[in-house]
PDB file of C-alpha atoms in Angstrom:
ATOM      1  CA  MET A  10      -8.679   4.443  29.751  1.00  0.00           C
ATOM      2  CA  SER A  11      -7.044   7.466  28.275  1.00  0.00           C
ATOM      3  CA  HIS A  12      -4.531   6.976  25.355  1.00  0.00           C
ATOM      4  CA  SER A  13      -2.133   9.746  24.304  1.00  0.00           C
ATOM      5  CA  PRO A  14      -2.642  10.881  20.743  1.00  0.00           C
ATOM      6  CA  ALA A  15       0.496   8.981  19.610  1.00  0.00           C
ATOM      7  CA  VAL A  16      -1.274   5.607  20.784  1.00  0.00           C
ATOM      8  CA  ARG A  17      -4.377   6.501  18.996  1.00  0.00           C
ATOM      9  CA  ARG A  18      -2.753   7.235  15.709  1.00  0.00           C
ATOM     10  CA  ARG A  19      -1.156   3.588  16.045  1.00  0.00           C
ATOM     11  CA  ALA A  20      -4.333   2.038  17.028  1.00  0.00           C
ATOM     12  CA  ILE A  21      -6.156   3.073  14.047  1.00  0.00           C
ATOM     13  CA  PRO A  22      -3.876   1.108  11.319  1.00  0.00           C
ATOM     14  CA  VAL A  23      -3.803  -1.977  13.630  1.00  0.00           C
ATOM     15  CA  ALA A  24      -7.795  -1.749  13.801  1.00  0.00           C
ATOM     16  CA  GLY A  25      -7.836  -1.132   9.952  1.00  0.00           C
ATOM     17  CA  LEU A  26      -5.520  -4.017   9.526  1.00  0.00           C
ATOM     18  CA  LEU A  27      -7.543  -6.151  11.615  1.00  0.00           C
ATOM     19  CA  ALA A  28     -10.587  -5.420   9.549  1.00  0.00           C
ATOM     20  CA  ILE A  29      -8.804  -6.584   6.439  1.00  0.00           C
ATOM     21  CA  VAL A  30      -7.829  -9.852   8.250  1.00  0.00           C
ATOM     22  CA  THR A  31     -11.302 -10.394   9.021  1.00  0.00           C
ATOM     23  CA  ALA A  32     -12.232  -9.624   5.419  1.00  0.00           C
ATOM     24  CA  LEU A  33      -9.758 -12.067   4.355  1.00  0.00           C
ATOM     25  CA  THR A  34     -10.903 -14.709   6.647  1.00  0.00           C
ATOM     26  CA  GLY A  35     -14.712 -14.459   5.148  1.00  0.00           C
ATOM     27  CA  VAL A  36     -16.241 -12.619   8.123  1.00  0.00           C
ATOM     28  CA  ALA A  37     -16.578  -9.554   5.944  1.00  0.00           C
ATOM     29  CA  GLY A  38     -14.933  -8.507   2.838  1.00  0.00           C
ATOM     30  CA  CYS A  39     -14.319  -4.969   1.277  1.00  0.00           C
ATOM     31  CA  GLY A  40     -17.932  -4.588   0.014  1.00  0.00           C
ATOM     32  CA  ARG A  41     -17.382  -8.027  -2.079  1.00  0.00           C
ATOM     33  CA  PRO A  42     -18.638 -11.756  -1.065  1.00  0.00           C
ATOM     34  CA  LYS A  43     -16.135 -14.153  -0.137  1.00  0.00           C
ATOM     35  CA  ASP A  44     -15.803 -16.504  -3.206  1.00  0.00           C
ATOM     36  CA  GLU A  45     -16.329 -19.986  -1.762  1.00  0.00           C
ATOM     37  CA  ASP A  46     -16.103 -21.657  -5.265  1.00  0.00           C
ATOM     38  CA  ASN A  47     -12.787 -20.309  -6.192  1.00  0.00           C
ATOM     39  CA  PRO A  48     -10.262 -21.341  -3.441  1.00  0.00           C
ATOM     40  CA  PRO A  49      -6.516 -20.201  -4.165  1.00  0.00           C
ATOM     41  CA  ALA A  50      -4.627 -22.520  -6.522  1.00  0.00           C
ATOM     42  CA  VAL A  51      -2.127 -23.451  -3.850  1.00  0.00           C
ATOM     43  CA  ALA A  52      -2.755 -24.171  -0.138  1.00  0.00           C
ATOM     44  CA  PRO A  53      -1.187 -21.191   1.900  1.00  0.00           C
ATOM     45  CA  SER A  54       1.916 -21.733   3.681  1.00  0.00           C
ATOM     46  CA  ALA A  55       1.472 -22.271   7.268  1.00  0.00           C
ATOM     47  CA  GLU A  56       4.362 -19.602   7.805  1.00  0.00           C
ATOM     48  CA  PHE A  57       1.782 -16.891   6.775  1.00  0.00           C
ATOM     49  CA  GLY A  58      -0.690 -15.585   9.336  1.00  0.00           C
ATOM     50  CA  GLY A  59      -3.866 -13.596   8.543  1.00  0.00           C
ATOM     51  CA  THR A  60      -2.087 -10.286   9.014  1.00  0.00           C
ATOM     52  CA  ASP A  61       0.720 -11.201   6.564  1.00  0.00           C
ATOM     53  CA  LEU A  62      -1.807 -12.117   3.955  1.00  0.00           C
ATOM     54  CA  ALA A  63      -3.687  -8.999   4.472  1.00  0.00           C
ATOM     55  CA  TRP A  64      -0.758  -6.909   4.364  1.00  0.00           C
ATOM     56  CA  ILE A  65       0.605  -8.384   1.191  1.00  0.00           C
ATOM     57  CA  GLU A  66      -2.630  -7.866  -0.821  1.00  0.00           C
ATOM     58  CA  ILE A  67      -3.044  -4.477   0.409  1.00  0.00           C
ATOM     59  CA  THR A  68       0.136  -3.286  -0.227  1.00  0.00           C
ATOM     60  CA  ILE A  69       0.178  -4.914  -3.829  1.00  0.00           C
ATOM     61  CA  ALA A  70      -3.164  -2.888  -4.667  1.00  0.00           C
ATOM     62  CA  MET A  71      -1.480   0.452  -2.992  1.00  0.00           C
ATOM     63  CA  ASP A  72       1.923   0.284  -4.974  1.00  0.00           C
ATOM     64  CA  GLU A  73      -0.063  -0.848  -8.397  1.00  0.00           C
ATOM     65  CA  GLN A  74      -2.551   1.811  -8.177  1.00  0.00           C
ATOM     66  CA  VAL A  75      -0.028   4.555  -7.361  1.00  0.00           C
ATOM     67  CA  GLN A  76       2.261   3.511 -10.690  1.00  0.00           C
ATOM     68  CA  PRO A  77      -0.285   5.283 -12.966  1.00  0.00           C
ATOM     69  CA  LEU A  78       0.002   8.749 -11.232  1.00  0.00           C
ATOM     70  CA  LEU A  79       3.787   8.485 -11.139  1.00  0.00           C
ATOM     71  CA  ALA A  80       3.786   7.875 -14.854  1.00  0.00           C
ATOM     72  CA  LEU A  81       1.941  11.184 -15.429  1.00  0.00           C
ATOM     73  CA  VAL A  82       4.860  12.973 -13.893  1.00  0.00           C
ATOM     74  CA  PRO A  83       7.594  13.192 -16.375  1.00  0.00           C
ATOM     75  CA  GLU A  84       5.034  14.902 -18.766  1.00  0.00           C
ATOM     76  CA  GLN A  85       2.939  17.078 -16.629  1.00  0.00           C
ATOM     77  CA  SER A  86       5.105  18.279 -13.733  1.00  0.00           C
ATOM     78  CA  ARG A  87       7.136  21.551 -13.557  1.00  0.00           C
ATOM     79  CA  ASP A  88       8.660  21.098 -10.095  1.00  0.00           C
ATOM     80  CA  ALA A  89      12.079  19.228  -9.836  1.00  0.00           C
ATOM     81  CA  LYS A  90      11.081  18.210  -6.110  1.00  0.00           C
ATOM     82  CA  THR A  91       8.053  16.451  -7.436  1.00  0.00           C
ATOM     83  CA  GLN A  92       9.728  14.747 -10.302  1.00  0.00           C
ATOM     84  CA  ALA A  93      12.675  13.561  -7.869  1.00  0.00           C
ATOM     85  CA  LEU A  94      10.198  12.018  -5.593  1.00  0.00           C
ATOM     86  CA  ALA A  95       8.100  10.345  -7.985  1.00  0.00           C
ATOM     87  CA  VAL A  96      11.168   8.692  -9.618  1.00  0.00           C
ATOM     88  CA  LYS A  97      12.040   7.608  -5.960  1.00  0.00           C
ATOM     89  CA  VAL A  98       8.864   6.210  -5.425  1.00  0.00           C
ATOM     90  CA  GLN A  99       8.509   4.411  -8.556  1.00  0.00           C
ATOM     91  CA  ALA A 100      11.866   3.050  -8.081  1.00  0.00           C
ATOM     92  CA  PHE A 101      11.215   1.348  -4.708  1.00  0.00           C
ATOM     93  CA  THR A 102       7.432   0.560  -5.277  1.00  0.00           C
ATOM     94  CA  GLY A 103       8.640  -1.403  -8.327  1.00  0.00           C
ATOM     95  CA  THR A 104      11.216  -3.358  -6.000  1.00  0.00           C
ATOM     96  CA  GLU A 105       8.441  -4.064  -3.560  1.00  0.00           C
ATOM     97  CA  LEU A 106       6.119  -5.288  -6.062  1.00  0.00           C
ATOM     98  CA  ALA A 107       8.189  -8.091  -7.414  1.00  0.00           C
ATOM     99  CA  GLN A 108       8.893  -9.234  -3.669  1.00  0.00           C
ATOM    100  CA  LEU A 109       5.186  -8.801  -2.735  1.00  0.00           C
ATOM    101  CA  ARG A 110       4.113 -10.879  -5.892  1.00  0.00           C
ATOM    102  CA  ALA A 111       6.607 -13.767  -4.864  1.00  0.00           C
ATOM    103  CA  LEU A 112       5.229 -13.773  -1.562  1.00  0.00           C
ATOM    104  CA  HIS A 113       1.491 -13.524  -2.891  1.00  0.00           C
ATOM    105  CA  ASP A 114       2.390 -16.674  -5.152  1.00  0.00           C
ATOM    106  CA  GLU A 115       4.079 -18.448  -2.256  1.00  0.00           C
ATOM    107  CA  ALA A 116       1.398 -18.024   0.191  1.00  0.00           C
ATOM    108  CA  GLY A 117      -1.276 -19.203  -2.319  1.00  0.00           C
ATOM    109  CA  LEU A 118      -3.479 -15.914  -2.632  1.00  0.00           C
ATOM    110  CA  PRO A 119      -6.039 -15.684  -5.124  1.00  0.00           C
ATOM    111  CA  ALA A 120      -5.186 -13.875  -8.369  1.00  0.00           C
ATOM    112  CA  GLN A 121      -8.284 -11.525  -7.810  1.00  0.00           C
ATOM    113  CA  ASN A 122      -7.027  -9.055  -5.127  1.00  0.00           C
ATOM    114  CA  PRO A 123     -10.080  -7.946  -3.076  1.00  0.00           C
ATOM    115  CA  HIS A 124      -8.238  -4.836  -2.048  1.00  0.00           C
ATOM    116  CA  GLU A 125      -7.764  -3.498  -5.580  1.00  0.00           C
ATOM    117  CA  GLY A 126      -9.922  -0.413  -6.049  1.00  0.00           C
ATOM    118  CA  MET A 127     -10.957  -0.388  -2.469  1.00  0.00           C
ATOM    119  CA  PRO A 128     -11.637   3.173  -1.165  1.00  0.00           C
ATOM    120  CA  MET A 129      -8.903   3.661   1.825  1.00  0.00           C
ATOM    121  CA  PRO A 130      -6.427   6.071   2.698  1.00  0.00           C
ATOM    122  CA  GLY A 131      -3.365   6.098   0.774  1.00  0.00           C
ATOM    123  CA  LEU A 132      -4.723   4.075  -2.096  1.00  0.00           C
ATOM    124  CA  VAL A 133      -4.809   6.341  -5.458  1.00  0.00           C
ATOM    125  CA  SER A 134      -7.909   5.738  -7.273  1.00  0.00           C
ATOM    126  CA  ALA A 135      -8.751   5.766 -10.701  1.00  0.00           C
ATOM    127  CA  ASP A 136     -10.738   9.112 -10.470  1.00  0.00           C
ATOM    128  CA  THR A 137      -7.772  10.695  -8.923  1.00  0.00           C
ATOM    129  CA  VAL A 138      -5.419   9.667 -12.019  1.00  0.00           C
ATOM    130  CA  LYS A 139      -8.178  10.744 -14.343  1.00  0.00           C
ATOM    131  CA  LYS A 140      -8.270  14.178 -12.786  1.00  0.00           C
ATOM    132  CA  ALA A 141      -4.428  14.470 -12.611  1.00  0.00           C
ATOM    133  CA  SER A 142      -4.346  13.715 -16.171  1.00  0.00           C
ATOM    134  CA  THR A 143      -6.182  17.203 -17.030  1.00  0.00           C
ATOM    135  CA  LEU A 144      -3.704  19.250 -14.782  1.00  0.00           C
ATOM    136  CA  ARG A 145      -0.481  20.641 -15.651  1.00  0.00           C
ATOM    137  CA  GLY A 146       2.092  22.780 -13.706  1.00  0.00           C
ATOM    138  CA  ALA A 147       1.718  23.638 -10.049  1.00  0.00           C
ATOM    139  CA  ALA A 148      -1.986  22.258  -9.946  1.00  0.00           C
ATOM    140  CA  PHE A 149      -0.658  18.929 -10.854  1.00  0.00           C
ATOM    141  CA  ASP A 150       2.248  18.950  -8.640  1.00  0.00           C
ATOM    142  CA  GLU A 151       0.202  19.650  -5.712  1.00  0.00           C
ATOM    143  CA  LEU A 152      -2.097  17.138  -6.421  1.00  0.00           C
ATOM    144  CA  VAL A 153       0.664  14.625  -6.857  1.00  0.00           C
ATOM    145  CA  ARG A 154       2.525  15.507  -3.752  1.00  0.00           C
ATOM    146  CA  GLU A 155      -0.736  15.027  -1.575  1.00  0.00           C
ATOM    147  CA  GLN A 156      -1.494  11.722  -3.106  1.00  0.00           C
ATOM    148  CA  ILE A 157       2.214  10.470  -2.692  1.00  0.00           C
ATOM    149  CA  SER A 158       2.119  11.685   0.885  1.00  0.00           C
ATOM    150  CA  ALA A 159      -1.010   9.979   1.811  1.00  0.00           C
ATOM    151  CA  HIS A 160       0.254   6.663   0.014  1.00  0.00           C
ATOM    152  CA  LEU A 161       3.510   6.781   1.865  1.00  0.00           C
ATOM    153  CA  LYS A 162       2.031   7.476   5.202  1.00  0.00           C
ATOM    154  CA  GLN A 163      -0.782   4.732   5.005  1.00  0.00           C
ATOM    155  CA  GLY A 164       1.944   2.496   3.651  1.00  0.00           C
ATOM    156  CA  ARG A 165       4.243   3.186   6.489  1.00  0.00           C
ATOM    157  CA  ASN A 166       1.285   2.789   9.134  1.00  0.00           C
ATOM    158  CA  LEU A 167       0.338  -0.760   7.400  1.00  0.00           C
ATOM    159  CA  ALA A 168       3.884  -1.669   7.663  1.00  0.00           C
ATOM    160  CA  GLU A 169       4.232  -0.965  11.263  1.00  0.00           C
ATOM    161  CA  SER A 170       1.242  -3.047  11.933  1.00  0.00           C
ATOM    162  CA  GLU A 171       2.523  -5.985   9.780  1.00  0.00           C
ATOM    163  CA  GLU A 172       6.141  -5.635  11.580  1.00  0.00           C
ATOM    164  CA  LYS A 173       4.229  -5.906  15.121  1.00  0.00           C
ATOM    165  CA  ALA A 174       1.756  -8.568  14.153  1.00  0.00           C
ATOM    166  CA  GLY A 175       2.824 -10.634  11.118  1.00  0.00           C
ATOM    167  CA  THR A 176       4.149 -13.992  11.704  1.00  0.00           C
ATOM    168  CA  ASP A 177       6.247 -14.764   8.518  1.00  0.00           C
ATOM    169  CA  GLN A 178       9.556 -13.461   8.914  1.00  0.00           C
ATOM    170  CA  ARG A 179      10.348 -12.510   4.985  1.00  0.00           C
ATOM    171  CA  THR A 180       7.019 -10.489   5.054  1.00  0.00           C
ATOM    172  CA  ARG A 181       8.170  -8.830   8.522  1.00  0.00           C
ATOM    173  CA  ALA A 182      11.531  -8.142   6.874  1.00  0.00           C
ATOM    174  CA  LEU A 183       9.885  -6.588   3.787  1.00  0.00           C
ATOM    175  CA  ALA A 184       7.642  -4.481   6.117  1.00  0.00           C
ATOM    176  CA  SER A 185      10.636  -3.174   7.891  1.00  0.00           C
ATOM    177  CA  ASP A 186      12.210  -1.993   4.641  1.00  0.00           C
ATOM    178  CA  VAL A 187       8.640  -0.371   3.471  1.00  0.00           C
ATOM    179  CA  ILE A 188       8.945   1.499   6.606  1.00  0.00           C
ATOM    180  CA  HIS A 189      12.453   2.519   5.971  1.00  0.00           C
ATOM    181  CA  THR A 190      11.688   3.771   2.118  1.00  0.00           C
ATOM    182  CA  ARG A 191       8.451   5.597   3.157  1.00  0.00           C
ATOM    183  CA  THR A 192      10.184   7.329   6.115  1.00  0.00           C
ATOM    184  CA  GLU A 193      13.113   8.667   3.951  1.00  0.00           C
ATOM    185  CA  ALA A 194      10.659   9.678   1.128  1.00  0.00           C
ATOM    186  CA  LEU A 195       8.429  11.582   3.514  1.00  0.00           C
ATOM    187  CA  SER A 196      11.596  13.386   4.824  1.00  0.00           C
ATOM    188  CA  SER A 197      12.767  14.316   1.376  1.00  0.00           C
TER     189      SER A 197
END
């Protein structure tokens, strides 16, 4: 069966999200074994499906890991557009993190996020932040814009998957907001 390029682009995030769901259910796990001895402190709500749980965790990791990069911008950027974009992304990711953490706690997810530091598109690594901290001016701005763009695109792709396959209405509504903020930021 032949798929158009648009269909193929959408299939990749869904497949990636399904792999994350598989990891959360213990079949495989982001390079880490499932910790059977440390179950969540609270039983997960029946409203949350595997896609919801995976999306909450991965989006928390993504939003947390972009913050140190954004924090460098005021001191090291010389570009007004980069500075404005960083302020915008920092504002909406901060708001999202509060909502995501509330959903995380309500779902009874473990404190240790299995996706933190996991290499994947859009997840800003500690090495990238370290490299960015050594740069100034145009080189810094270029790196930051590339990283923010990758973060926004992957965040939007994952949110689209959550919006389609999630079961918890509040989580799906947040995913819809994420799609909107990412799309708006990418167009600026």
